[in-house]
Amino acid sequence: MARRKYVVGNWKMNGLSAALADAQAIFAGAEDHSAVDVAICPPFTLVGAMVAAAPGSAVGGQDCHSATSGAFTGSVAAPMLADIGASLVIVGHSERREGFSESDADVRAKAEAGLTAGLSVILCVGEPRAVRESGGAIDYVLAQIAGSVPESFDAHRLAIAYEPIWAIGTGLVPTVVDVAAMHGAIRRALAARFGGAAEDMRILYGGSVNGDNAAELLDAGDVDGALVGGASLTAAKFMPIVAAAAALG
Ligand code: PEP
């Protein structure tokens, strides 16, 4: 079965209660594009309120702890996200890997926790600029895949997001040829380890996606959607990306 396009907004640490109106506008607009799965991952503080404001829509966390409960001040467990109606969680974003020293093993444990809690998981990988410039990007990302993808999972509930760190929030994007090469390499690595399940897994591209470049990036080989930061905060910026995904079916 063909993989449905998946466009996910990562609001990062942006959004007070007033921003729920933006989420409602996005989810209302998404109803015109039923071939695309649309989700928003707001800050934890807005997850429950967004679920209530947009019933039936896909709302998720941007991180979770690997434990189900315990003495982890400030952390949120995957079952807690599920408990307030979240249906997905992002793990391993580079801003967590770099800013909070999360290792591949940490990311894998978080992915396992999300899946066990019944959530869909978006597991992020991506290389720093120096690695891209040295020609080692594919080896670097495949090592992250080897270290952070769990051993067993429901392929329909685990997506990979390839996000080159140097492209996040910078306005820089890799060439379509480079995106296709990376996504193809990820798919082949997943197939070598998991067989046919790799065909069901969605691989998203993330890094400075906007309404102008989305059509080209989403049409690259093995790109099944986009993880979007800055351009996901308003319907005006986000819906052209969703529409570009819908046009590609
Ligand atoms: C992100 O943080 O996941 C991201 C892709 O950000 P941006 O779209 O702003 O580059």
PDB file of C-alpha atoms and ligand atoms in Angstrom:
ATOM      1  CA  MET A   1       0.000   0.000   0.000  1.00  0.00           C
ATOM      2  CA  ALA A   2       1.257   3.475  -0.871  1.00  0.00           C
ATOM      3  CA  ARG A   3       2.561   5.524   2.008  1.00  0.00           C
ATOM      4  CA  ARG A   4       0.340   8.487   2.856  1.00  0.00           C
ATOM      5  CA  LYS A   5       2.064  11.852   2.951  1.00  0.00           C
ATOM      6  CA  TYR A   6       2.665  13.113   6.501  1.00  0.00           C
ATOM      7  CA  VAL A   7       3.187  16.776   7.360  1.00  0.00           C
ATOM      8  CA  VAL A   8       4.005  17.547  10.980  1.00  0.00           C
ATOM      9  CA  GLY A   9       4.437  20.916  12.671  1.00  0.00           C
ATOM     10  CA  ASN A  10       6.996  21.207  15.451  1.00  0.00           C
ATOM     11  CA  TRP A  11       6.142  24.370  17.345  1.00  0.00           C
ATOM     12  CA  LYS A  12       9.212  24.032  19.586  1.00  0.00           C
ATOM     13  CA  MET A  13       9.022  26.455  22.563  1.00  0.00           C
ATOM     14  CA  ASN A  14       6.470  28.717  20.897  1.00  0.00           C
ATOM     15  CA  GLY A  15       2.813  29.267  21.650  1.00  0.00           C
ATOM     16  CA  LEU A  16       0.583  30.553  24.433  1.00  0.00           C
ATOM     17  CA  SER A  17      -3.140  29.799  24.695  1.00  0.00           C
ATOM     18  CA  ALA A  18      -3.966  32.329  21.977  1.00  0.00           C
ATOM     19  CA  ALA A  19      -2.092  30.128  19.502  1.00  0.00           C
ATOM     20  CA  LEU A  20      -4.790  27.465  19.776  1.00  0.00           C
ATOM     21  CA  ALA A  21      -6.694  29.492  17.180  1.00  0.00           C
ATOM     22  CA  ASP A  22      -3.811  28.926  14.751  1.00  0.00           C
ATOM     23  CA  ALA A  23      -3.981  25.196  15.400  1.00  0.00           C
ATOM     24  CA  GLN A  24      -7.726  25.197  14.818  1.00  0.00           C
ATOM     25  CA  ALA A  25      -7.218  27.019  11.517  1.00  0.00           C
ATOM     26  CA  ILE A  26      -4.567  24.511  10.465  1.00  0.00           C
ATOM     27  CA  PHE A  27      -6.676  21.461  11.317  1.00  0.00           C
ATOM     28  CA  ALA A  28      -9.717  23.007   9.625  1.00  0.00           C
ATOM     29  CA  GLY A  29      -7.639  23.642   6.498  1.00  0.00           C
ATOM     30  CA  ALA A  30      -6.294  20.095   6.604  1.00  0.00           C
ATOM     31  CA  GLU A  31      -9.826  18.786   6.125  1.00  0.00           C
ATOM     32  CA  ASP A  32      -9.555  19.945   2.512  1.00  0.00           C
ATOM     33  CA  HIS A  33      -6.555  17.664   2.043  1.00  0.00           C
ATOM     34  CA  SER A  34      -7.735  14.291   3.253  1.00  0.00           C
ATOM     35  CA  ALA A  35      -4.929  12.448   1.447  1.00  0.00           C
ATOM     36  CA  VAL A  36      -2.400  13.971   3.842  1.00  0.00           C
ATOM     37  CA  ASP A  37      -1.888  13.159   7.528  1.00  0.00           C
ATOM     38  CA  VAL A  38      -1.386  16.453   9.382  1.00  0.00           C
ATOM     39  CA  ALA A  39      -0.166  16.731  12.964  1.00  0.00           C
ATOM     40  CA  ILE A  40       1.033  19.472  15.298  1.00  0.00           C
ATOM     41  CA  CYS A  41       3.440  19.042  18.184  1.00  0.00           C
ATOM     42  CA  PRO A  42       3.030  22.114  20.410  1.00  0.00           C
ATOM     43  CA  PRO A  43       4.801  22.696  23.730  1.00  0.00           C
ATOM     44  CA  PHE A  44       3.644  20.301  26.470  1.00  0.00           C
ATOM     45  CA  THR A  45       1.598  23.099  28.034  1.00  0.00           C
ATOM     46  CA  LEU A  46      -0.702  23.231  25.014  1.00  0.00           C
ATOM     47  CA  VAL A  47      -1.079  19.536  24.196  1.00  0.00           C
ATOM     48  CA  GLY A  48      -4.210  18.907  26.269  1.00  0.00           C
ATOM     49  CA  ALA A  49      -5.837  22.189  25.308  1.00  0.00           C
ATOM     50  CA  MET A  50      -5.114  21.595  21.620  1.00  0.00           C
ATOM     51  CA  VAL A  51      -6.652  18.119  21.779  1.00  0.00           C
ATOM     52  CA  ALA A  52      -9.749  19.711  23.312  1.00  0.00           C
ATOM     53  CA  ALA A  53      -9.815  22.559  20.792  1.00  0.00           C
ATOM     54  CA  ALA A  54      -9.438  20.271  17.775  1.00  0.00           C
ATOM     55  CA  PRO A  55     -11.089  16.952  18.663  1.00  0.00           C
ATOM     56  CA  GLY A  56      -9.962  14.050  16.523  1.00  0.00           C
ATOM     57  CA  SER A  57      -6.873  15.867  15.264  1.00  0.00           C
ATOM     58  CA  ALA A  58      -3.347  14.530  15.645  1.00  0.00           C
ATOM     59  CA  VAL A  59      -1.557  16.388  18.429  1.00  0.00           C
ATOM     60  CA  GLY A  60       1.755  15.289  19.888  1.00  0.00           C
ATOM     61  CA  GLY A  61       4.638  15.959  22.207  1.00  0.00           C
ATOM     62  CA  GLN A  62       8.106  17.095  21.183  1.00  0.00           C
ATOM     63  CA  ASP A  63       9.889  14.743  23.572  1.00  0.00           C
ATOM     64  CA  CYS A  64       9.160  12.188  26.290  1.00  0.00           C
ATOM     65  CA  HIS A  65      11.080  10.462  29.053  1.00  0.00           C
ATOM     66  CA  SER A  66      12.008   6.824  28.591  1.00  0.00           C
ATOM     67  CA  ALA A  67      10.580   5.844  31.991  1.00  0.00           C
ATOM     68  CA  THR A  68       6.860   5.567  32.646  1.00  0.00           C
ATOM     69  CA  SER A  69       7.059   7.487  35.948  1.00  0.00           C
ATOM     70  CA  GLY A  70       9.517   8.376  38.667  1.00  0.00           C
ATOM     71  CA  ALA A  71      11.816  10.998  40.125  1.00  0.00           C
ATOM     72  CA  PHE A  72      12.602  12.925  36.948  1.00  0.00           C
ATOM     73  CA  THR A  73      11.801  16.533  37.755  1.00  0.00           C
ATOM     74  CA  GLY A  74      10.562  18.477  34.782  1.00  0.00           C
ATOM     75  CA  SER A  75      10.144  15.467  32.500  1.00  0.00           C
ATOM     76  CA  VAL A  76       6.996  14.074  30.915  1.00  0.00           C
ATOM     77  CA  ALA A  77       6.408  10.355  30.355  1.00  0.00           C
ATOM     78  CA  ALA A  78       4.925   8.908  27.180  1.00  0.00           C
ATOM     79  CA  PRO A  79       1.856   7.467  28.992  1.00  0.00           C
ATOM     80  CA  MET A  80       1.194  10.985  30.319  1.00  0.00           C
ATOM     81  CA  LEU A  81       1.077  12.296  26.759  1.00  0.00           C
ATOM     82  CA  ALA A  82      -1.269   9.504  25.752  1.00  0.00           C
ATOM     83  CA  ASP A  83      -3.379  10.188  28.851  1.00  0.00           C
ATOM     84  CA  ILE A  84      -4.137  13.747  27.725  1.00  0.00           C
ATOM     85  CA  GLY A  85      -5.005  12.694  24.186  1.00  0.00           C
ATOM     86  CA  ALA A  86      -1.716  13.005  22.328  1.00  0.00           C
ATOM     87  CA  SER A  87      -1.325  10.507  19.511  1.00  0.00           C
ATOM     88  CA  LEU A  88       2.323  11.033  18.626  1.00  0.00           C
ATOM     89  CA  VAL A  89       5.674  12.141  19.972  1.00  0.00           C
ATOM     90  CA  ILE A  90       8.886  13.424  18.394  1.00  0.00           C
ATOM     91  CA  VAL A  91      12.087  11.892  19.791  1.00  0.00           C
ATOM     92  CA  GLY A  92      15.730  12.622  19.073  1.00  0.00           C
ATOM     93  CA  HIS A  93      15.295  16.101  17.637  1.00  0.00           C
ATOM     94  CA  SER A  94      18.752  17.613  17.143  1.00  0.00           C
ATOM     95  CA  GLU A  95      17.868  20.354  19.612  1.00  0.00           C
ATOM     96  CA  ARG A  96      17.499  17.564  22.204  1.00  0.00           C
ATOM     97  CA  ARG A  97      20.453  15.484  21.002  1.00  0.00           C
ATOM     98  CA  GLU A  98      22.754  18.532  21.007  1.00  0.00           C
ATOM     99  CA  GLY A  99      21.268  20.770  23.712  1.00  0.00           C
ATOM    100  CA  PHE A 100      20.468  18.005  26.190  1.00  0.00           C
ATOM    101  CA  SER A 101      23.229  15.526  25.279  1.00  0.00           C
ATOM    102  CA  GLU A 102      20.841  12.761  24.239  1.00  0.00           C
ATOM    103  CA  SER A 103      22.658   9.717  22.877  1.00  0.00           C
ATOM    104  CA  ASP A 104      21.377   7.242  20.310  1.00  0.00           C
ATOM    105  CA  ALA A 105      20.643   4.862  23.199  1.00  0.00           C
ATOM    106  CA  ASP A 106      18.581   7.559  24.936  1.00  0.00           C
ATOM    107  CA  VAL A 107      16.650   8.243  21.752  1.00  0.00           C
ATOM    108  CA  ARG A 108      15.999   4.566  21.205  1.00  0.00           C
ATOM    109  CA  ALA A 109      14.675   4.195  24.770  1.00  0.00           C
ATOM    110  CA  LYS A 110      12.385   7.184  24.249  1.00  0.00           C
ATOM    111  CA  ALA A 111      11.122   5.759  20.958  1.00  0.00           C
ATOM    112  CA  GLU A 112      10.392   2.447  22.687  1.00  0.00           C
ATOM    113  CA  ALA A 113       8.572   4.288  25.477  1.00  0.00           C
ATOM    114  CA  GLY A 114       6.430   6.190  22.970  1.00  0.00           C
ATOM    115  CA  LEU A 115       5.537   3.062  21.031  1.00  0.00           C
ATOM    116  CA  THR A 116       4.741   1.122  24.201  1.00  0.00           C
ATOM    117  CA  ALA A 117       2.409   3.924  25.288  1.00  0.00           C
ATOM    118  CA  GLY A 118       0.514   3.500  22.021  1.00  0.00           C
ATOM    119  CA  LEU A 119       1.826   6.682  20.420  1.00  0.00           C
ATOM    120  CA  SER A 120       3.154   7.141  16.918  1.00  0.00           C
ATOM    121  CA  VAL A 121       6.791   8.147  17.011  1.00  0.00           C
ATOM    122  CA  ILE A 122       8.803  10.461  14.787  1.00  0.00           C
ATOM    123  CA  LEU A 123      12.476   9.658  15.310  1.00  0.00           C
ATOM    124  CA  CYS A 124      14.853  12.393  14.137  1.00  0.00           C
ATOM    125  CA  VAL A 125      18.311  11.982  12.680  1.00  0.00           C
ATOM    126  CA  GLY A 126      20.591  14.394  10.865  1.00  0.00           C
ATOM    127  CA  GLU A 127      24.184  15.484  10.460  1.00  0.00           C
ATOM    128  CA  PRO A 128      26.001  18.661  11.517  1.00  0.00           C
ATOM    129  CA  ARG A 129      27.396  20.988   8.868  1.00  0.00           C
ATOM    130  CA  ALA A 130      31.026  19.844   9.250  1.00  0.00           C
ATOM    131  CA  VAL A 131      30.014  16.237   8.620  1.00  0.00           C
ATOM    132  CA  ARG A 132      28.089  17.230   5.488  1.00  0.00           C
ATOM    133  CA  GLU A 133      31.073  19.212   4.239  1.00  0.00           C
ATOM    134  CA  SER A 134      33.464  16.340   4.882  1.00  0.00           C
ATOM    135  CA  GLY A 135      31.334  13.986   2.779  1.00  0.00           C
ATOM    136  CA  GLY A 136      30.371  11.763   5.711  1.00  0.00           C
ATOM    137  CA  ALA A 137      26.682  12.637   6.035  1.00  0.00           C
ATOM    138  CA  ILE A 138      25.231   9.310   4.944  1.00  0.00           C
ATOM    139  CA  ASP A 139      27.540   7.232   7.166  1.00  0.00           C
ATOM    140  CA  TYR A 140      26.782   9.541  10.108  1.00  0.00           C
ATOM    141  CA  VAL A 141      23.021   9.313   9.697  1.00  0.00           C
ATOM    142  CA  LEU A 142      23.053   5.556   9.125  1.00  0.00           C
ATOM    143  CA  ALA A 143      24.975   5.158  12.389  1.00  0.00           C
ATOM    144  CA  GLN A 144      22.251   7.180  14.130  1.00  0.00           C
ATOM    145  CA  ILE A 145      19.629   4.921  12.540  1.00  0.00           C
ATOM    146  CA  ALA A 146      21.503   1.805  13.683  1.00  0.00           C
ATOM    147  CA  GLY A 147      21.789   3.133  17.225  1.00  0.00           C
ATOM    148  CA  SER A 148      18.425   4.759  17.775  1.00  0.00           C
ATOM    149  CA  VAL A 149      15.783   2.751  15.901  1.00  0.00           C
ATOM    150  CA  PRO A 150      14.226   0.119  18.215  1.00  0.00           C
ATOM    151  CA  GLU A 151      14.551  -3.576  17.404  1.00  0.00           C
ATOM    152  CA  SER A 152      10.840  -4.209  17.020  1.00  0.00           C
ATOM    153  CA  PHE A 153       7.984  -1.866  16.237  1.00  0.00           C
ATOM    154  CA  ASP A 154       4.809  -1.346  14.253  1.00  0.00           C
ATOM    155  CA  ALA A 155       6.106   0.160  11.012  1.00  0.00           C
ATOM    156  CA  HIS A 156       2.944   2.226  10.627  1.00  0.00           C
ATOM    157  CA  ARG A 157       3.670   3.945  13.945  1.00  0.00           C
ATOM    158  CA  LEU A 158       7.359   4.711  13.516  1.00  0.00           C
ATOM    159  CA  ALA A 159       8.490   7.422  11.106  1.00  0.00           C
ATOM    160  CA  ILE A 160      12.003   8.727  10.582  1.00  0.00           C
ATOM    161  CA  ALA A 161      12.665  12.438  10.100  1.00  0.00           C
ATOM    162  CA  TYR A 162      15.879  13.307   8.300  1.00  0.00           C
ATOM    163  CA  GLU A 163      16.801  16.796   9.465  1.00  0.00           C
ATOM    164  CA  PRO A 164      20.261  18.061   8.572  1.00  0.00           C
ATOM    165  CA  ILE A 165      21.181  20.224  11.553  1.00  0.00           C
ATOM    166  CA  TRP A 166      22.619  22.969   9.360  1.00  0.00           C
ATOM    167  CA  ALA A 167      19.276  23.289   7.550  1.00  0.00           C
ATOM    168  CA  ILE A 168      17.125  23.730  10.672  1.00  0.00           C
ATOM    169  CA  GLY A 169      15.935  27.293  11.035  1.00  0.00           C
ATOM    170  CA  THR A 170      18.628  28.626   8.712  1.00  0.00           C
ATOM    171  CA  GLY A 171      16.867  28.964   5.369  1.00  0.00           C
ATOM    172  CA  LEU A 172      19.446  26.557   3.912  1.00  0.00           C
ATOM    173  CA  VAL A 173      18.258  23.315   2.320  1.00  0.00           C
ATOM    174  CA  PRO A 174      20.164  20.420   0.781  1.00  0.00           C
ATOM    175  CA  THR A 175      19.783  19.803  -2.925  1.00  0.00           C
ATOM    176  CA  VAL A 176      16.944  17.539  -3.961  1.00  0.00           C
ATOM    177  CA  VAL A 177      19.568  15.082  -5.185  1.00  0.00           C
ATOM    178  CA  ASP A 178      21.186  15.012  -1.736  1.00  0.00           C
ATOM    179  CA  VAL A 179      17.806  14.611  -0.007  1.00  0.00           C
ATOM    180  CA  ALA A 180      16.871  11.717  -2.281  1.00  0.00           C
ATOM    181  CA  ALA A 181      20.276  10.076  -1.763  1.00  0.00           C
ATOM    182  CA  MET A 182      19.943  10.291   2.012  1.00  0.00           C
ATOM    183  CA  HIS A 183      16.345   9.070   2.117  1.00  0.00           C
ATOM    184  CA  GLY A 184      17.188   6.199  -0.228  1.00  0.00           C
ATOM    185  CA  ALA A 185      20.131   5.217   1.964  1.00  0.00           C
ATOM    186  CA  ILE A 186      17.919   5.309   5.070  1.00  0.00           C
ATOM    187  CA  ARG A 187      15.266   3.166   3.363  1.00  0.00           C
ATOM    188  CA  ARG A 188      17.867   0.598   2.268  1.00  0.00           C
ATOM    189  CA  ALA A 189      19.359   0.445   5.766  1.00  0.00           C
ATOM    190  CA  LEU A 190      15.906  -0.087   7.261  1.00  0.00           C
ATOM    191  CA  ALA A 191      15.139  -2.785   4.680  1.00  0.00           C
ATOM    192  CA  ALA A 192      18.405  -4.579   5.414  1.00  0.00           C
ATOM    193  CA  ARG A 193      17.508  -4.704   9.113  1.00  0.00           C
ATOM    194  CA  PHE A 194      13.720  -5.015   9.084  1.00  0.00           C
ATOM    195  CA  GLY A 195      12.845  -6.415   5.661  1.00  0.00           C
ATOM    196  CA  GLY A 196       9.478  -5.499   4.158  1.00  0.00           C
ATOM    197  CA  ALA A 197       8.490  -3.310   7.117  1.00  0.00           C
ATOM    198  CA  ALA A 198      10.805  -0.639   5.714  1.00  0.00           C
ATOM    199  CA  GLU A 199       8.378  -0.119   2.835  1.00  0.00           C
ATOM    200  CA  ASP A 200       5.652   0.893   5.294  1.00  0.00           C
ATOM    201  CA  MET A 201       7.800   3.362   7.234  1.00  0.00           C
ATOM    202  CA  ARG A 202       7.520   7.014   6.384  1.00  0.00           C
ATOM    203  CA  ILE A 203      10.686   9.067   6.042  1.00  0.00           C
ATOM    204  CA  LEU A 204      10.110  12.797   6.451  1.00  0.00           C
ATOM    205  CA  TYR A 205      12.428  15.597   5.465  1.00  0.00           C
ATOM    206  CA  GLY A 206      12.897  18.537   7.860  1.00  0.00           C
ATOM    207  CA  GLY A 207      14.931  21.724   7.706  1.00  0.00           C
ATOM    208  CA  SER A 208      13.690  25.112   6.444  1.00  0.00           C
ATOM    209  CA  VAL A 209      10.724  23.663   4.570  1.00  0.00           C
ATOM    210  CA  ASN A 210       8.347  26.408   3.433  1.00  0.00           C
ATOM    211  CA  GLY A 211       5.577  27.011   0.951  1.00  0.00           C
ATOM    212  CA  ASP A 212       8.064  27.817  -1.809  1.00  0.00           C
ATOM    213  CA  ASN A 213      10.323  24.779  -1.574  1.00  0.00           C
ATOM    214  CA  ALA A 214       7.882  22.138  -0.279  1.00  0.00           C
ATOM    215  CA  ALA A 215       6.707  20.807  -3.638  1.00  0.00           C
ATOM    216  CA  GLU A 216      10.242  20.114  -4.822  1.00  0.00           C
ATOM    217  CA  LEU A 217      11.438  18.585  -1.545  1.00  0.00           C
ATOM    218  CA  LEU A 218       8.337  16.448  -1.074  1.00  0.00           C
ATOM    219  CA  ASP A 219       8.698  15.093  -4.605  1.00  0.00           C
ATOM    220  CA  ALA A 220      12.236  13.832  -3.980  1.00  0.00           C
ATOM    221  CA  GLY A 221      12.725  10.063  -3.926  1.00  0.00           C
ATOM    222  CA  ASP A 222      11.681   8.318  -0.704  1.00  0.00           C
ATOM    223  CA  VAL A 223      10.386  11.558   0.869  1.00  0.00           C
ATOM    224  CA  ASP A 224       7.040  10.799   2.508  1.00  0.00           C
ATOM    225  CA  GLY A 225       6.388  14.122   4.169  1.00  0.00           C
ATOM    226  CA  ALA A 226       7.888  16.985   6.118  1.00  0.00           C
ATOM    227  CA  LEU A 227       8.689  17.936   9.690  1.00  0.00           C
ATOM    228  CA  VAL A 228       8.288  21.705   9.794  1.00  0.00           C
ATOM    229  CA  GLY A 229       9.385  24.179  12.449  1.00  0.00           C
ATOM    230  CA  GLY A 230       9.088  27.899  11.779  1.00  0.00           C
ATOM    231  CA  ALA A 231       6.628  27.597   8.913  1.00  0.00           C
ATOM    232  CA  SER A 232       4.189  25.529  10.979  1.00  0.00           C
ATOM    233  CA  LEU A 233       3.157  28.247  13.415  1.00  0.00           C
ATOM    234  CA  THR A 234       0.368  29.751  11.327  1.00  0.00           C
ATOM    235  CA  ALA A 235      -2.101  28.388   8.827  1.00  0.00           C
ATOM    236  CA  ALA A 236      -0.948  30.991   6.298  1.00  0.00           C
ATOM    237  CA  LYS A 237       2.550  29.479   6.251  1.00  0.00           C
ATOM    238  CA  PHE A 238       1.717  25.850   6.958  1.00  0.00           C
ATOM    239  CA  MET A 239      -1.197  25.185   4.622  1.00  0.00           C
ATOM    240  CA  PRO A 240       0.795  25.729   1.394  1.00  0.00           C
ATOM    241  CA  ILE A 241       3.100  22.923   2.572  1.00  0.00           C
ATOM    242  CA  VAL A 242       0.132  20.651   3.274  1.00  0.00           C
ATOM    243  CA  ALA A 243      -1.336  21.558  -0.116  1.00  0.00           C
ATOM    244  CA  ALA A 244       1.972  20.730  -1.825  1.00  0.00           C
ATOM    245  CA  ALA A 245       1.929  17.311  -0.158  1.00  0.00           C
ATOM    246  CA  ALA A 246      -1.682  16.769  -1.197  1.00  0.00           C
ATOM    247  CA  ALA A 247      -0.884  17.623  -4.809  1.00  0.00           C
ATOM    248  CA  LEU A 248       1.662  14.795  -4.835  1.00  0.00           C
ATOM    249  CA  GLY A 249      -0.867  12.370  -3.362  1.00  0.00           C
TER     250      GLY A 249
HETATM  251  C1  PEP B   1      12.581  21.469  13.066  1.00  0.00           C
HETATM  252  O1  PEP B   1      12.974  22.035  14.061  1.00  0.00           O
HETATM  253  O2  PEP B   1      12.179  20.307  13.153  1.00  0.00           O
HETATM  254  C2  PEP B   1      12.612  22.186  11.802  1.00  0.00           C
HETATM  255  C3  PEP B   1      12.586  21.488  10.713  1.00  0.00           C
HETATM  256  O3  PEP B   1      12.677  23.565  11.870  1.00  0.00           O
HETATM  257  P1  PEP B   1      12.592  24.592  10.634  1.00  0.00           P
HETATM  258  O4  PEP B   1      11.491  24.127   9.722  1.00  0.00           O
HETATM  259  O5  PEP B   1      12.290  25.916  11.259  1.00  0.00           O
HETATM  260  O6  PEP B   1      13.913  24.560   9.939  1.00  0.00           O
END
